[in-house]
mmCIF file of C-alpha atoms in Angstrom:
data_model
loop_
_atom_site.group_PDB
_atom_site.id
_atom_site.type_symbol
_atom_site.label_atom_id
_atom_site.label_comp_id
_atom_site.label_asym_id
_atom_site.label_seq_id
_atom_site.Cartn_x
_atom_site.Cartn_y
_atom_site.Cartn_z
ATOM 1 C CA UNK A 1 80.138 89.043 98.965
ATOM 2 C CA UNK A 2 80.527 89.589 102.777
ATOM 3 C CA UNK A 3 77.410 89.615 104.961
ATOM 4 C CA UNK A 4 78.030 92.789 106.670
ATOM 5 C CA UNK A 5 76.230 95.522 106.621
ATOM 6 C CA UNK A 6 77.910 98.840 105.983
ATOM 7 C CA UNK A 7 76.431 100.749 108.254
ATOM 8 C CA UNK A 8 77.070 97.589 110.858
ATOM 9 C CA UNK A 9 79.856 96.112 113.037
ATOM 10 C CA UNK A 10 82.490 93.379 113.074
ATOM 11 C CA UNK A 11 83.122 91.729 115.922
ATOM 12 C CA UNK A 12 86.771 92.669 117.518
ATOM 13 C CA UNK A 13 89.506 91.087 115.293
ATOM 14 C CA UNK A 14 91.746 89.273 117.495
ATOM 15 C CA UNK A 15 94.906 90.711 118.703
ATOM 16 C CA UNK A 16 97.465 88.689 116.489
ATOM 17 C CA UNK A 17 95.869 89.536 113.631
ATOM 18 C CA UNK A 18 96.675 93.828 114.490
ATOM 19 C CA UNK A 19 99.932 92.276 115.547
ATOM 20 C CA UNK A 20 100.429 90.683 112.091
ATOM 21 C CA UNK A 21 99.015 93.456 109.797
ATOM 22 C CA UNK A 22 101.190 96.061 111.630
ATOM 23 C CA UNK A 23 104.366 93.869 110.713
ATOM 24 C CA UNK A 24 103.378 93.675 107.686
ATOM 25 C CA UNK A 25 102.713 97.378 107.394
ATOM 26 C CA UNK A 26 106.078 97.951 108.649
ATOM 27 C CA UNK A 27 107.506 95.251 106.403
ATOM 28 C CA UNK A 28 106.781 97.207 103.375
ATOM 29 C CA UNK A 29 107.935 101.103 104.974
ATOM 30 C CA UNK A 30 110.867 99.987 106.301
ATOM 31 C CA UNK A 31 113.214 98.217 104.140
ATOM 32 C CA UNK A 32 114.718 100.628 100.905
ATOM 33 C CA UNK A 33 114.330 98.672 98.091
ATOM 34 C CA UNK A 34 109.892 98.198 98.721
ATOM 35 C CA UNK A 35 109.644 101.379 100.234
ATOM 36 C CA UNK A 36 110.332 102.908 97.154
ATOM 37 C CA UNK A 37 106.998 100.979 95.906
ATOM 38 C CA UNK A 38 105.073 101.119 98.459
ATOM 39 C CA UNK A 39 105.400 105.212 98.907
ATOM 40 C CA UNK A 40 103.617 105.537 95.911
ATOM 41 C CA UNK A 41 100.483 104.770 98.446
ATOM 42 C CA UNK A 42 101.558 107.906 100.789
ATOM 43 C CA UNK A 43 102.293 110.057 97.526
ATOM 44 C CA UNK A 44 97.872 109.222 96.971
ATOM 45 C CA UNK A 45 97.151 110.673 100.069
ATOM 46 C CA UNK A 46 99.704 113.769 100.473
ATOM 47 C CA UNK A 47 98.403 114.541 97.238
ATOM 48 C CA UNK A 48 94.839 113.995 98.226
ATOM 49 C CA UNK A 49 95.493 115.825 101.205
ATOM 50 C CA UNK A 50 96.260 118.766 99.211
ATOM 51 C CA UNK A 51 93.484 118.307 97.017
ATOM 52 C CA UNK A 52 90.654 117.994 99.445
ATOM 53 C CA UNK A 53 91.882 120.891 101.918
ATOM 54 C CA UNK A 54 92.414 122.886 98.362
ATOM 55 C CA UNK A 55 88.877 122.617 97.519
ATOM 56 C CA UNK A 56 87.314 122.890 101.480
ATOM 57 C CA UNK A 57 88.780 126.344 101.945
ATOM 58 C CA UNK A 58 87.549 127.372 98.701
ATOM 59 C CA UNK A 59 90.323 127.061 96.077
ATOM 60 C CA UNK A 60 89.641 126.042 92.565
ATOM 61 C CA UNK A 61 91.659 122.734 92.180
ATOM 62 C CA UNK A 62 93.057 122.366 88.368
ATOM 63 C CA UNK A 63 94.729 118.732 88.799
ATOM 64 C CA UNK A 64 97.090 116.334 90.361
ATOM 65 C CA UNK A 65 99.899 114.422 89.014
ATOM 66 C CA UNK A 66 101.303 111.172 90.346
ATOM 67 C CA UNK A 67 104.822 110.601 89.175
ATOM 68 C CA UNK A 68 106.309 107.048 88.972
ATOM 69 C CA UNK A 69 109.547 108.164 91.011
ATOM 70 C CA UNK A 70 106.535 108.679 94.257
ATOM 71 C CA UNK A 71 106.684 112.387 93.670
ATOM 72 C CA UNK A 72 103.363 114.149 92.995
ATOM 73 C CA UNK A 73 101.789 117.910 92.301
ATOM 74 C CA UNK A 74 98.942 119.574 93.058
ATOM 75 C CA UNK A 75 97.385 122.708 91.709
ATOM 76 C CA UNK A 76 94.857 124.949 92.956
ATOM 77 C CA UNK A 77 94.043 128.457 92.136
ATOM 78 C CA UNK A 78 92.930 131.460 94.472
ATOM 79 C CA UNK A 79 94.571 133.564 96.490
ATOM 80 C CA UNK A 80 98.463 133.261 96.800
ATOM 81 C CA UNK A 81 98.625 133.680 100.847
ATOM 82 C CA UNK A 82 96.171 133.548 103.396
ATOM 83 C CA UNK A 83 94.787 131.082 105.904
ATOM 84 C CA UNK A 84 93.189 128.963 103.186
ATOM 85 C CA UNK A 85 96.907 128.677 101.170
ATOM 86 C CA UNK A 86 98.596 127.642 104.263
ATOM 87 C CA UNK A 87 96.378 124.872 105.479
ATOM 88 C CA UNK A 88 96.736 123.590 101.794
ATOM 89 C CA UNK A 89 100.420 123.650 101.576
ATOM 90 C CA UNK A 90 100.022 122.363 105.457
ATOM 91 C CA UNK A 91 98.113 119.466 104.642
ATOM 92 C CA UNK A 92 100.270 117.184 102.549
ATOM 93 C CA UNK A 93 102.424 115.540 104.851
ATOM 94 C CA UNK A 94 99.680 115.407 107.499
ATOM 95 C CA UNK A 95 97.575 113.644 105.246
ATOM 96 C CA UNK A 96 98.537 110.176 105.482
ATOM 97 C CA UNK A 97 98.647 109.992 109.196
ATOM 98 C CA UNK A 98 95.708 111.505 109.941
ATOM 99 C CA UNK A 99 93.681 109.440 107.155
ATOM 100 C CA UNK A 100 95.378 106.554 109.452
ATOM 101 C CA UNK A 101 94.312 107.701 112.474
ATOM 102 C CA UNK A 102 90.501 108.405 111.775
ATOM 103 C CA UNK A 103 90.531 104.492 109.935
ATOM 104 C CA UNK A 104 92.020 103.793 113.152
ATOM 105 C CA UNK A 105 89.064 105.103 115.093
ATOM 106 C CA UNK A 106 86.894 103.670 112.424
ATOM 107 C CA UNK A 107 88.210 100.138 113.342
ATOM 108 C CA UNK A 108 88.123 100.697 116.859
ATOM 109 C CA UNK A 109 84.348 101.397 116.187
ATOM 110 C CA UNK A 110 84.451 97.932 114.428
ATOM 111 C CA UNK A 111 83.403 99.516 110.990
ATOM 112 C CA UNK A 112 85.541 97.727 108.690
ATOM 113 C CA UNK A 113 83.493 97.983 105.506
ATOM 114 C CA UNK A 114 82.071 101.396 106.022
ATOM 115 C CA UNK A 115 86.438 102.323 105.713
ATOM 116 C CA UNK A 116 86.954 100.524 102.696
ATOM 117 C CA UNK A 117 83.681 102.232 101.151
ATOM 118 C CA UNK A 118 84.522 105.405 102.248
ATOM 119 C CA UNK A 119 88.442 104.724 100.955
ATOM 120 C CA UNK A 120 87.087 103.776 97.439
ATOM 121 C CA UNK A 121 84.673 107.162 97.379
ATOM 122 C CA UNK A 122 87.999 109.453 97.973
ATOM 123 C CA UNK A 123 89.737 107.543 95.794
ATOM 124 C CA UNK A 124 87.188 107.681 93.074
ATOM 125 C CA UNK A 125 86.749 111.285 93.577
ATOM 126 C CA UNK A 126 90.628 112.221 93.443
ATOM 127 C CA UNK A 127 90.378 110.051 90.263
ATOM 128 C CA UNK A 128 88.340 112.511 88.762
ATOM 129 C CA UNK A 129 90.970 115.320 89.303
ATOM 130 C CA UNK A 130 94.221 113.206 88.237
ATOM 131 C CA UNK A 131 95.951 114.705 84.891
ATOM 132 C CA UNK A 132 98.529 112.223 84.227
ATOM 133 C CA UNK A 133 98.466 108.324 82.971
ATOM 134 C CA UNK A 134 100.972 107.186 85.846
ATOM 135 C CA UNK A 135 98.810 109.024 88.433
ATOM 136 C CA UNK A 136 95.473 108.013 86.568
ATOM 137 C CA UNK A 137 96.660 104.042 87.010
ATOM 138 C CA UNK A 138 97.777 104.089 90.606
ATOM 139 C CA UNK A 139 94.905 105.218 92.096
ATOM 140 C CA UNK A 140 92.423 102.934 89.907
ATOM 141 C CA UNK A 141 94.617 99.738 90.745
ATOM 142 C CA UNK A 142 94.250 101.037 94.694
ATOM 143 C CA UNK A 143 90.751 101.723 94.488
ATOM 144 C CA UNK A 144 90.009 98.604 92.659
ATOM 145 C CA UNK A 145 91.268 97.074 95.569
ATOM 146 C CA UNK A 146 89.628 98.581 98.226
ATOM 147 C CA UNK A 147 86.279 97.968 96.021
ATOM 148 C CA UNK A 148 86.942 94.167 95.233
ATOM 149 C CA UNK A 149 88.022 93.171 98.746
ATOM 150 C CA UNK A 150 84.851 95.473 100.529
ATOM 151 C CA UNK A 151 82.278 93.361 97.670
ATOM 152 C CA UNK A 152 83.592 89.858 97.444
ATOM 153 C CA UNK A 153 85.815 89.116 100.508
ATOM 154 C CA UNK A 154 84.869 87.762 103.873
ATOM 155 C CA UNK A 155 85.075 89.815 107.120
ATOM 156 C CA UNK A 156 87.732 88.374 107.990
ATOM 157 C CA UNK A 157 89.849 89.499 105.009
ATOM 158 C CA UNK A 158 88.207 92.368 104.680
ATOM 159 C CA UNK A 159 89.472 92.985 108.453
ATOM 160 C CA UNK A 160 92.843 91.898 107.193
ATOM 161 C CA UNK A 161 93.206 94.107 104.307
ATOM 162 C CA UNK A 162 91.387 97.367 106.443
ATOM 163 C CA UNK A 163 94.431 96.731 109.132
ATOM 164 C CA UNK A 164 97.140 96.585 106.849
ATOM 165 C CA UNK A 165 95.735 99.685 105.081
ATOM 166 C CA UNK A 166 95.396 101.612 108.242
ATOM 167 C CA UNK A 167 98.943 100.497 109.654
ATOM 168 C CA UNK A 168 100.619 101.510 106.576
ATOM 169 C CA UNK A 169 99.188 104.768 106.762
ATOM 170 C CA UNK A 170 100.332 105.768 110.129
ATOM 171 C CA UNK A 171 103.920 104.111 109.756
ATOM 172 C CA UNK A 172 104.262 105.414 105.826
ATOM 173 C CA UNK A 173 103.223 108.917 107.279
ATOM 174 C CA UNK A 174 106.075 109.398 109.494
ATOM 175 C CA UNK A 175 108.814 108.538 107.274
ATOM 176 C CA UNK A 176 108.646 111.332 104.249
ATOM 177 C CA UNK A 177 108.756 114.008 107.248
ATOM 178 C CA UNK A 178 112.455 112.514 108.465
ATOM 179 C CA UNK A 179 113.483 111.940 104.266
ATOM 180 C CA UNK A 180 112.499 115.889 103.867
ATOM 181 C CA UNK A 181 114.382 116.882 106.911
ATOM 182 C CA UNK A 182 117.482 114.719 105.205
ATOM 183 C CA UNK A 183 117.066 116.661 101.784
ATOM 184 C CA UNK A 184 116.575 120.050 103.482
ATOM 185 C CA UNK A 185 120.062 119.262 105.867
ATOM 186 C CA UNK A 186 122.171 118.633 102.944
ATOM 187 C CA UNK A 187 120.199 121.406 100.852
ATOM 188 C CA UNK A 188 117.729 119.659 98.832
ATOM 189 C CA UNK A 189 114.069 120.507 98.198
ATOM 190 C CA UNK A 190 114.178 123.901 98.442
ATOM 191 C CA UNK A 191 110.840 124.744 97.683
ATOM 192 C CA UNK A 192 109.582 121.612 99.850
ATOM 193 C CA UNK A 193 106.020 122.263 101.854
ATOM 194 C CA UNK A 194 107.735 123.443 105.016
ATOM 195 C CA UNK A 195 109.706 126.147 102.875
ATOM 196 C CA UNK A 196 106.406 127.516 101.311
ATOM 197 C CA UNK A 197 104.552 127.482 104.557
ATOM 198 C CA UNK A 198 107.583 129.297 106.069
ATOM 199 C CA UNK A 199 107.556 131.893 102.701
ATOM 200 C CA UNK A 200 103.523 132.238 103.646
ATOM 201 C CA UNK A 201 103.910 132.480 107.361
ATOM 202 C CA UNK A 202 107.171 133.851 108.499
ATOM 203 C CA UNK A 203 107.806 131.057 110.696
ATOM 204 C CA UNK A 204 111.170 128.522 110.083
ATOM 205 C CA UNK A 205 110.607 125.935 108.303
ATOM 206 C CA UNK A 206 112.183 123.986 110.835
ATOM 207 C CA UNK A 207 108.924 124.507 112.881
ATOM 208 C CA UNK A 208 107.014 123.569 110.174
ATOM 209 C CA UNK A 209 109.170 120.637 110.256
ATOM 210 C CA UNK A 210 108.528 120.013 114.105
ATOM 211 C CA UNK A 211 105.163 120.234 113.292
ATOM 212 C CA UNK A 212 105.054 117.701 110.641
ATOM 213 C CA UNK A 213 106.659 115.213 113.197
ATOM 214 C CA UNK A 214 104.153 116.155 115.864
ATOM 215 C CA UNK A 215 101.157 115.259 113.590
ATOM 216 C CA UNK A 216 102.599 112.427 112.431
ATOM 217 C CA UNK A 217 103.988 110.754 115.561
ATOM 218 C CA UNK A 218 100.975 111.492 117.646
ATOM 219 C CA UNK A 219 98.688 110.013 115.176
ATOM 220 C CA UNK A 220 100.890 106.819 115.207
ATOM 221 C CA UNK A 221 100.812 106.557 118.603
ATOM 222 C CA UNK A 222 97.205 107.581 118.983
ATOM 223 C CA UNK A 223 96.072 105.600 116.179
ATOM 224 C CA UNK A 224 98.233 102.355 117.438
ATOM 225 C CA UNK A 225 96.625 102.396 120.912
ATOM 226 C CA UNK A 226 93.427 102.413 119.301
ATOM 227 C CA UNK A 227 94.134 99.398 116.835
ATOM 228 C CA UNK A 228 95.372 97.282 120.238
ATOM 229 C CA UNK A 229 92.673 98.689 121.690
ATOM 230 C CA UNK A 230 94.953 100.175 124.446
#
């Protein structure tokens, strides 16, 4: 087990290693063929996103489903419209990024194991809300892994492993907002996020799109000056 104390710091990794984990992290959002593995990490946390926004704003949350082709559902009860509907339905493809960016400010802070514990407690409670096999398996294997490497790895993996996490996260959140804007241009998804926030709010969903970018490109770029401590 690693000596550090949770509630502790690491010292600074050096800078190849946030180099290294952030070409790895792009090595596995970029190319087709393991992106289409790899998203089923960004399908945990739009899903979560959902989830956890679902249940601050006071919506009963009945389940979430993980499919094996990286789709997912959530479902909450409560009122169809309102403020605490739209930041639900707003939350899913801001999730990702801005779960990267505060483990970016995390690192920045030099708290590498208080992230992974505080990734395995989300995961473990989204776990608990999962109504599917597919969906109940994927999130075990990815907690398991934030639990075993926080407990028995050194800092220095552990600092490893908490990069590459946080990397993928900011670079898998932008790419699902440009594969929806695809899908909507040739007249797919039609009942995507951005079309039921536009249904809710009156406003395009090609602003909703916008905004998806905005979140997700800032964080990236907020959350990567942070991790090369910029």
């Amino acid at each position: 087990m690693a000596s550090t104390d949770v509630l502790g710091t690491q010292p600074a990794p050096d800078l190849w290693l946030v180099v290294v984990t952030a070409v790895a992290a792009l090595a596995v959002t970029a190319p087709h063929q393991l992106w289409r593995v790899s998203r089923n990490a960004v399908t945990i946390a739009h899903e979560g996103g959902h989830g956890l926004v679902a249940l601050l704003t006071g919506r009963r949350l009945d389940g979430i489903r993980l499919h094996s082709d990286t789709s997912g559902l959530t479902v909450s009860r409560g009122r169809p419209t309102g403020l605490g509907m739209v930041l639900t339905a707003a939350a899913g493809y801001t999730a990702p990024s801005l779960l990267g960016l505060g483990g970016a400010w995390l690192l920045a802070a030099h708290r590498v194991t208080l992230l992974l514990w505080i990734a395995t407690a989300l995961l473990l409670a989204m776990l608990v809300m999962i109504r599917n096999a597919y969906g109940a398996l994927t999130v075990v294997v990815t907690g398991a892994a934030f639990l075993l490497v926080s407990w028995l790895t050194e800092p220095d993996v552990q600092s490893a492993f908490a990069y590459s996490a946080v990397w993928f996260l900011l670079l898998g959140g932008v790419r699902p907002v440009f594969e929806l804007q695809a899908k909507r241009r040739h007249g797919g998804a039609p009942d995507s996020d951005a079309d039921q926030l536009s249904r809710l709010t009156h406003v395009p969903a090609a602003l909703w799109l916008f905004f998806f970018h905005a979140v997700t490109l800032c964080s990236l770029i907020g959350g990567g000056r942070w991790l090369l401590g910029l």
